[in-house]
Short mmCIF file of C-alpha atoms in Angstrom, two decimals:
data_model
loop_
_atom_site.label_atom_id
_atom_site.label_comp_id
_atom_site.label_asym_id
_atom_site.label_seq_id
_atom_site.Cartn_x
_atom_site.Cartn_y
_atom_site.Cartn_z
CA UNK A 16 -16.09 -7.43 -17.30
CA UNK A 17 -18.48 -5.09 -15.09
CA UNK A 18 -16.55 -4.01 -12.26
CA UNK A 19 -19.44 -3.41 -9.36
CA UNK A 20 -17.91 -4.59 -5.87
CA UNK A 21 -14.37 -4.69 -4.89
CA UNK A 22 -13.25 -6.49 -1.36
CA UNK A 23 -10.07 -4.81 0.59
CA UNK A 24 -8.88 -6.44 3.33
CA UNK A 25 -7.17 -4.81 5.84
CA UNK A 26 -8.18 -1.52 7.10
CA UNK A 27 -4.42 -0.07 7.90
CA UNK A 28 -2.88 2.99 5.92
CA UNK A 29 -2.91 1.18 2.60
CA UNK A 30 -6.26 -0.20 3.09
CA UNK A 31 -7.78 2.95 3.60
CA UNK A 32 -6.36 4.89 0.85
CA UNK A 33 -7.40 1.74 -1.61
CA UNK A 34 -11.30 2.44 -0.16
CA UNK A 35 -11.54 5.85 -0.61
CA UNK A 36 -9.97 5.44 -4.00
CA UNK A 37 -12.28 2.91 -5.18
CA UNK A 38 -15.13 4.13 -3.68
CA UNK A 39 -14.30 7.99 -4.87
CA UNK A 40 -14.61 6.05 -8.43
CA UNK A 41 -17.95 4.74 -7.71
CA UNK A 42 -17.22 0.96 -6.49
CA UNK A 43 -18.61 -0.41 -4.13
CA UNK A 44 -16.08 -1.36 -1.45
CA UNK A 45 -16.23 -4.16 1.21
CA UNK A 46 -13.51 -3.20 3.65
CA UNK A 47 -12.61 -5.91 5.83
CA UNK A 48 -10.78 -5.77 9.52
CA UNK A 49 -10.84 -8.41 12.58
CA UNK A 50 -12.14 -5.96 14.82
CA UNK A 51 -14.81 -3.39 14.81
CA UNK A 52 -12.60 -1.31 16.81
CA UNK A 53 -9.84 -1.06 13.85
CA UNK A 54 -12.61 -0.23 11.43
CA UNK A 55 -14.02 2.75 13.37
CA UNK A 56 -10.16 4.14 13.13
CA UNK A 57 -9.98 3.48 9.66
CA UNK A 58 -13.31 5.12 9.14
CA UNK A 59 -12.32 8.10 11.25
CA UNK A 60 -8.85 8.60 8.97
CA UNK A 61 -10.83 8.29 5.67
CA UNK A 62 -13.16 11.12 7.10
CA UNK A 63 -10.09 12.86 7.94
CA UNK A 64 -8.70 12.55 4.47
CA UNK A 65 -12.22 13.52 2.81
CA UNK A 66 -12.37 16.27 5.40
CA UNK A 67 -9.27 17.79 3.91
CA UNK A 68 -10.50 17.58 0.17
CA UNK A 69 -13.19 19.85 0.90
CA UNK A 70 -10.82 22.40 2.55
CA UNK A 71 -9.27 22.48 -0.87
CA UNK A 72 -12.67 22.43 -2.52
CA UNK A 73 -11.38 19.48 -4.23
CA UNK A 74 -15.25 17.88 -3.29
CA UNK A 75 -18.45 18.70 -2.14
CA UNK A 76 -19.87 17.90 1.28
CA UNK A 77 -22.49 15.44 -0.89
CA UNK A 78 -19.76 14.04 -2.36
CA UNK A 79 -17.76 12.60 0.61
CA UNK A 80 -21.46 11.53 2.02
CA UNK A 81 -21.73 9.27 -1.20
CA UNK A 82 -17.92 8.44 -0.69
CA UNK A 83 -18.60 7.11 2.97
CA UNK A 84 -21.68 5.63 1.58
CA UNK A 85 -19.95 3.25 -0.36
CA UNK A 86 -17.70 1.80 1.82
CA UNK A 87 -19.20 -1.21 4.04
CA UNK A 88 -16.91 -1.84 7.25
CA UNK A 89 -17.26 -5.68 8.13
CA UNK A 90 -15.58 -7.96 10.29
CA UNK A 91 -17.02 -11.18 8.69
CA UNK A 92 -15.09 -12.60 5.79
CA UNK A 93 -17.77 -14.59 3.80
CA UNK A 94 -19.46 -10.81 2.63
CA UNK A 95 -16.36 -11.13 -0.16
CA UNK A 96 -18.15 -13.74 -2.28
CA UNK A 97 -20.24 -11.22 -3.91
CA UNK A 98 -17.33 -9.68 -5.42
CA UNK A 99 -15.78 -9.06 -8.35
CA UNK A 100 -12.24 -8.81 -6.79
CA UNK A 101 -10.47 -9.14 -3.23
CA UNK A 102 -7.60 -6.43 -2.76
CA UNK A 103 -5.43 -8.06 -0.04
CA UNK A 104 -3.40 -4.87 2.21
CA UNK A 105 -3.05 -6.75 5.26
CA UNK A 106 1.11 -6.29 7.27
CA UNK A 107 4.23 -8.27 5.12
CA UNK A 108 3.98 -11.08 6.69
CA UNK A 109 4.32 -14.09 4.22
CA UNK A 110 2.71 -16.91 6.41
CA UNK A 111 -0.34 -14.70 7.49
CA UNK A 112 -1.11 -14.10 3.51
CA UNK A 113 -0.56 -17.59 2.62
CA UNK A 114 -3.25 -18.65 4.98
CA UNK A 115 -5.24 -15.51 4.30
CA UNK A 116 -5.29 -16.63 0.48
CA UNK A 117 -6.28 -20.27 1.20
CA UNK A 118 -8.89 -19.06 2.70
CA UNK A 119 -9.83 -16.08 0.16
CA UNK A 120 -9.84 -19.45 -2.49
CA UNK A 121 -12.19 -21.44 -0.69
CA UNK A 122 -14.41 -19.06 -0.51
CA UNK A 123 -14.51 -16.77 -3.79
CA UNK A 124 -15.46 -18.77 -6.93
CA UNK A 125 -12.85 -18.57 -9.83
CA UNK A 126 -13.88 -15.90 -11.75
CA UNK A 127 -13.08 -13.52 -9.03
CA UNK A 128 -9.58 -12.23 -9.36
CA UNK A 129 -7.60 -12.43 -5.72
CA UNK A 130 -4.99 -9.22 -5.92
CA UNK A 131 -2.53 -8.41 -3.39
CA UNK A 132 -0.88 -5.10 -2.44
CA UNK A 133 2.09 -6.57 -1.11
CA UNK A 134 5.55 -4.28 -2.29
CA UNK A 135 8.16 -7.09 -1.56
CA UNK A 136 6.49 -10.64 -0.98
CA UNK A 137 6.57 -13.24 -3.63
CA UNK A 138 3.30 -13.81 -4.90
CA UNK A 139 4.22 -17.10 -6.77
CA UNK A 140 4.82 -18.18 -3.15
CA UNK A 141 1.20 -16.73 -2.12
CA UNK A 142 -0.02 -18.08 -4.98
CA UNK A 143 0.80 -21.55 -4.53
CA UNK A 144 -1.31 -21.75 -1.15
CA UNK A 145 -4.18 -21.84 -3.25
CA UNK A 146 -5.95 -24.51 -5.85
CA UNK A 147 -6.29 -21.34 -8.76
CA UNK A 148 -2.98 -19.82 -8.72
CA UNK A 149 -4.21 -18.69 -11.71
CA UNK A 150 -6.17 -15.98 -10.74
CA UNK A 151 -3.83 -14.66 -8.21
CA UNK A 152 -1.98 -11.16 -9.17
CA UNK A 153 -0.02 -8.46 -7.62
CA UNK A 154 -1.55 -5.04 -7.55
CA UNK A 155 0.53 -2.59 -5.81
CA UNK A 156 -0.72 1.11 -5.01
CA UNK A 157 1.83 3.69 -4.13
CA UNK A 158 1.57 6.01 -1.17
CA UNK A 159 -0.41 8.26 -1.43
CA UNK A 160 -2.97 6.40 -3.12
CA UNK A 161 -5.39 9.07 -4.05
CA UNK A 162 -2.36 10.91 -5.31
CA UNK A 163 -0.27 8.64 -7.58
CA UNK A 164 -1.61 7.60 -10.42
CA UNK A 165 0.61 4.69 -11.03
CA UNK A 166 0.06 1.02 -9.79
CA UNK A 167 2.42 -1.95 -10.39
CA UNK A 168 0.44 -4.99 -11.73
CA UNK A 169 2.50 -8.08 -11.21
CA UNK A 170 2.65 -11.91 -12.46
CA UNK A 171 3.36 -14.46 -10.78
CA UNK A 172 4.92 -17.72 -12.00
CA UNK A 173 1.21 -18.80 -12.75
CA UNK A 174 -0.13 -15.57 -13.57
CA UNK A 175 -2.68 -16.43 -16.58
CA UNK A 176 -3.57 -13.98 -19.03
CA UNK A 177 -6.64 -13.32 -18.83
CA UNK A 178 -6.03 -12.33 -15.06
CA UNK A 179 -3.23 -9.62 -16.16
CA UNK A 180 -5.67 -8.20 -18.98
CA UNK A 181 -8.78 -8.19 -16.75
CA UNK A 182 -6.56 -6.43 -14.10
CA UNK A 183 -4.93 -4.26 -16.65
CA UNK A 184 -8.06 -2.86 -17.92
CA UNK A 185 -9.51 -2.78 -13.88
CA UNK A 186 -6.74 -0.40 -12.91
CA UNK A 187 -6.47 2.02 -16.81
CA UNK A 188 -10.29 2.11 -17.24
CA UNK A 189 -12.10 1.53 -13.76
CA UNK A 190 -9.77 3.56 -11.91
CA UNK A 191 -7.97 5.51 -13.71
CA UNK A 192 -4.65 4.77 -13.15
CA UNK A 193 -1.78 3.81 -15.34
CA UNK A 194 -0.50 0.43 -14.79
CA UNK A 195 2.64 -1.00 -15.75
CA UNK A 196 3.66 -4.67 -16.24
CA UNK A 197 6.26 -5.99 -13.60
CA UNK A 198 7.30 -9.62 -13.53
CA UNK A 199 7.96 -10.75 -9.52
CA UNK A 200 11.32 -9.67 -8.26
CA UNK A 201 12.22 -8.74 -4.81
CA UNK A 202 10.79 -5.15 -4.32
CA UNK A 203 9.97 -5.06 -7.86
CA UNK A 204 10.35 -1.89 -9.38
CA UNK A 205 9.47 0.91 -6.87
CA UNK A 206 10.06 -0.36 -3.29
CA UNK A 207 13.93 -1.98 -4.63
CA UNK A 208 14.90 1.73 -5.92
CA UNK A 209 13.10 3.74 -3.43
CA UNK A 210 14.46 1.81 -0.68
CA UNK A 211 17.80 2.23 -1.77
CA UNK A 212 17.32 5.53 -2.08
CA UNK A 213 15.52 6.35 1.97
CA UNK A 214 18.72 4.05 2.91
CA UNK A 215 21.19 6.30 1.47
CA UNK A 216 19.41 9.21 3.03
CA UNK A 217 19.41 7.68 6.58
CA UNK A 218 23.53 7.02 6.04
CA UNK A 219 24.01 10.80 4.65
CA UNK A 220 22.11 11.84 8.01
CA UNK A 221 23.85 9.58 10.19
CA UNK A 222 27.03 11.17 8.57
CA UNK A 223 26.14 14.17 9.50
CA UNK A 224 26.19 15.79 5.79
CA UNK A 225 22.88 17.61 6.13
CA UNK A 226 20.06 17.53 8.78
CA UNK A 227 16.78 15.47 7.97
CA UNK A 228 14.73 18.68 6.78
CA UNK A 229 17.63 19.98 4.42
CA UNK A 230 18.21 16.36 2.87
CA UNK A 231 14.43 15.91 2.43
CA UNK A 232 14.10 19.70 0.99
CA UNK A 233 16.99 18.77 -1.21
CA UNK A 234 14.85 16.04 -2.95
CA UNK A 235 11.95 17.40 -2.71
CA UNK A 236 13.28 20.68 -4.57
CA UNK A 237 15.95 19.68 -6.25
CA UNK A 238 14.03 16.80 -7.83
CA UNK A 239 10.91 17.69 -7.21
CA UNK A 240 9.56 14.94 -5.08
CA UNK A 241 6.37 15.26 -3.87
CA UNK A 242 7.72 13.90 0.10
CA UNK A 243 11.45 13.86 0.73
CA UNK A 244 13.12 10.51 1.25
CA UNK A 245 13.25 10.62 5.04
CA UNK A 246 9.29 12.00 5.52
CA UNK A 247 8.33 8.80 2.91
CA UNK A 248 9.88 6.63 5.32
CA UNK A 249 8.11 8.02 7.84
CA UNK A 250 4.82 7.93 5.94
CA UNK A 251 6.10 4.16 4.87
CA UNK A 252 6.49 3.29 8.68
CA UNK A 253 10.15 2.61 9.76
CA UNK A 254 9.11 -0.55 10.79
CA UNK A 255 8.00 -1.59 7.09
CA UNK A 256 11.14 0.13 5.59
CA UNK A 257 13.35 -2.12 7.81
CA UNK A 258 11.51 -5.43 6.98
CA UNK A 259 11.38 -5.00 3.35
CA UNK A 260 15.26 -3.82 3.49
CA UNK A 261 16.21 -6.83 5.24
CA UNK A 262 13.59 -9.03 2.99
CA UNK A 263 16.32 -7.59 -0.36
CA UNK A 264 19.07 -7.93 1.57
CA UNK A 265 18.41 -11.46 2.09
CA UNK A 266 16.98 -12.37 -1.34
CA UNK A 267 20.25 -9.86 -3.52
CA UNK A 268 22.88 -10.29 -1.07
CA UNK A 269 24.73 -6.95 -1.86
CA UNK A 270 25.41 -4.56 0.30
CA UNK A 271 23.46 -1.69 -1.21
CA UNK A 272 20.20 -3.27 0.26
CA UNK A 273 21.38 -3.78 3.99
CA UNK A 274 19.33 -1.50 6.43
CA UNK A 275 21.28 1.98 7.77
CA UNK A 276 21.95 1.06 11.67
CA UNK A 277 20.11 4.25 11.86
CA UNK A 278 17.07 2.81 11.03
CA UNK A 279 17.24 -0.42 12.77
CA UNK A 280 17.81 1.75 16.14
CA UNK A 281 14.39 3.87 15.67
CA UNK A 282 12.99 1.06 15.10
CA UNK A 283 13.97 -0.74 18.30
CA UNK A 284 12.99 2.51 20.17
CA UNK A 285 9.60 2.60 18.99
CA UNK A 286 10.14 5.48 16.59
CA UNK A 287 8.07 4.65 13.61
CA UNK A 288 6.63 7.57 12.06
CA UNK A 289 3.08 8.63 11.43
CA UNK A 290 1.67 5.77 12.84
CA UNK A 291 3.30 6.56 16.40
CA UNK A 292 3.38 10.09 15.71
CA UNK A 293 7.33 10.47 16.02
CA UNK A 294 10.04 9.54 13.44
CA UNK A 295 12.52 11.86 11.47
CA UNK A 296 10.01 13.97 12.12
CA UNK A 297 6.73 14.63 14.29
CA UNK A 298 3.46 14.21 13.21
CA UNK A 299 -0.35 14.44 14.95
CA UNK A 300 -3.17 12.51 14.76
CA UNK A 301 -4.06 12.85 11.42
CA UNK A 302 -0.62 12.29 10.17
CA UNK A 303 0.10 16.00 9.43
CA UNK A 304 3.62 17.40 9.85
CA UNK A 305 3.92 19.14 13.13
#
């Protein structure tokens, strides 16, 4: 299959790593938002994260101009039907991709393949909203996008096929990336153990064992993580920690998956991380470590 246009929808953190990605590997990328006003911001961030490429000399300035150049910001949904595949990254909120989906099916013909990024939602469930479950597939992109080079493609009960190996070879030969195979499961693979693992970091802190930046330093040199468990929350957003902790608590029932009342309480106070500049740790504008 010729891979020409992909459609993302949802212009938040996710979203915008998944554009520059795809468009860094020379698709064409449809990035979809309900307001303008959320797709300037998005456009300013993936500037911002170009911006700091060519500091490295990691690319050209004619590079990020053909980078930007193939990303189209657009408000109205019925642009998607001319492509290939729609790359869902809106917030974890079952009911709002259910509808999302029936919509996505009504208007994409069946060949196209209709993906979500979702780390902890069922997509049987999603899948079952439309007419072509079929077609419908997990693809899940780890933070940073640009950076890790492993996505998790998953079935759903109706998963065919021919929609696995199409998106199997999208994500090893299109972009580059090594997927692996990962049947649906609360939190599948990575969000269930890396979960588990920012929860045990919030009780160790809460304990008082080691402050934020020596547990994170810890990790991060000790096991040579590229963030430390407490700064990937951040980067996660507390907020989206604490609903997909409470989403495995539910579905497992043990005890291991039940959010740190640390978390819960920086939640309530607003404290979410990059996206309000302030979690375990600070953070400007752009998301850099103050």
């Amino acid at each position: 299959m010729q891979w020409n246009k992909i459609g993302v929808i949802g212009a938040g953190t996710m979203g915008q790593g998944i554009s520059e990605m795809l468009a860094a590997q020379g698709l064409e990328v449809v990035l979809i938002e309900r307001s303008s006003q959320k797709l300037d911001q998005a456009w300013e961030h993936i500037e911002n994260s170009l911006d700091k490429q060519m500091e490295k000399w990691a690319i050209t300035a004619s590079e990020k101009k053909l980078i930007l150049s193939r990303i189209h910001k657009e408000t109205d949904m019925r642009l998607l039907t001319g492509c290939d595949m729609v790359i869902e990254s809106i917030s974890e909120d079952v009911d709002q991709k259910k509808l999302l989906f029936q919509q996505l099916d009504a208007l994409c013909p069946p060949p196209v393949i209709l993906a979500s990024n979702t780390s902890t939602l069922s997509l049987t469930e999603i899948a079952a909203a439309t007419t072509h479950p079929e077609r419908v597939i997990g693809i899940h992109f780890l933070y940073p996008v640009s950076r890790i080079h492993l996505v998790e493609i998953i079935r759903a009960l109706k998963t065919s096929e021919e929609t696995f190996a199409l998106t199997k070879q999208f994500v090893e030969h299109k972009i580059q990336k090594h997927g692996i195979q990962v049947y649906e499961s609360p939190g599948f693979v990575t969000t269930r153990l890396i979960c588990v693992l920012i929860n045990e970091a919030m009780h160790t802190l809460s304990e008082r064992v080691a402050t934020a930046e020596d547990i994170d330093m810890a990790m991060r040199m000790g096991y040579d993580f590229h963030y430390g468990p407490l700064e990937l929350a951040d980067r996660f957003g507390l907020d989206s920690v604490l609903v997909a902790m409470e989403r495995m608590f539910r579905e497992f029932g043990d005890v291991k998956y039940r959010p740190s009342v640390l978390l819960k309480q920086m939640v309530r106070a607003g404290e979410l991380g990059t996206k309000t500049g302030q979690g375990f740790f600070r953070y400007d504008k752009d998301g850099d470590r103050l």
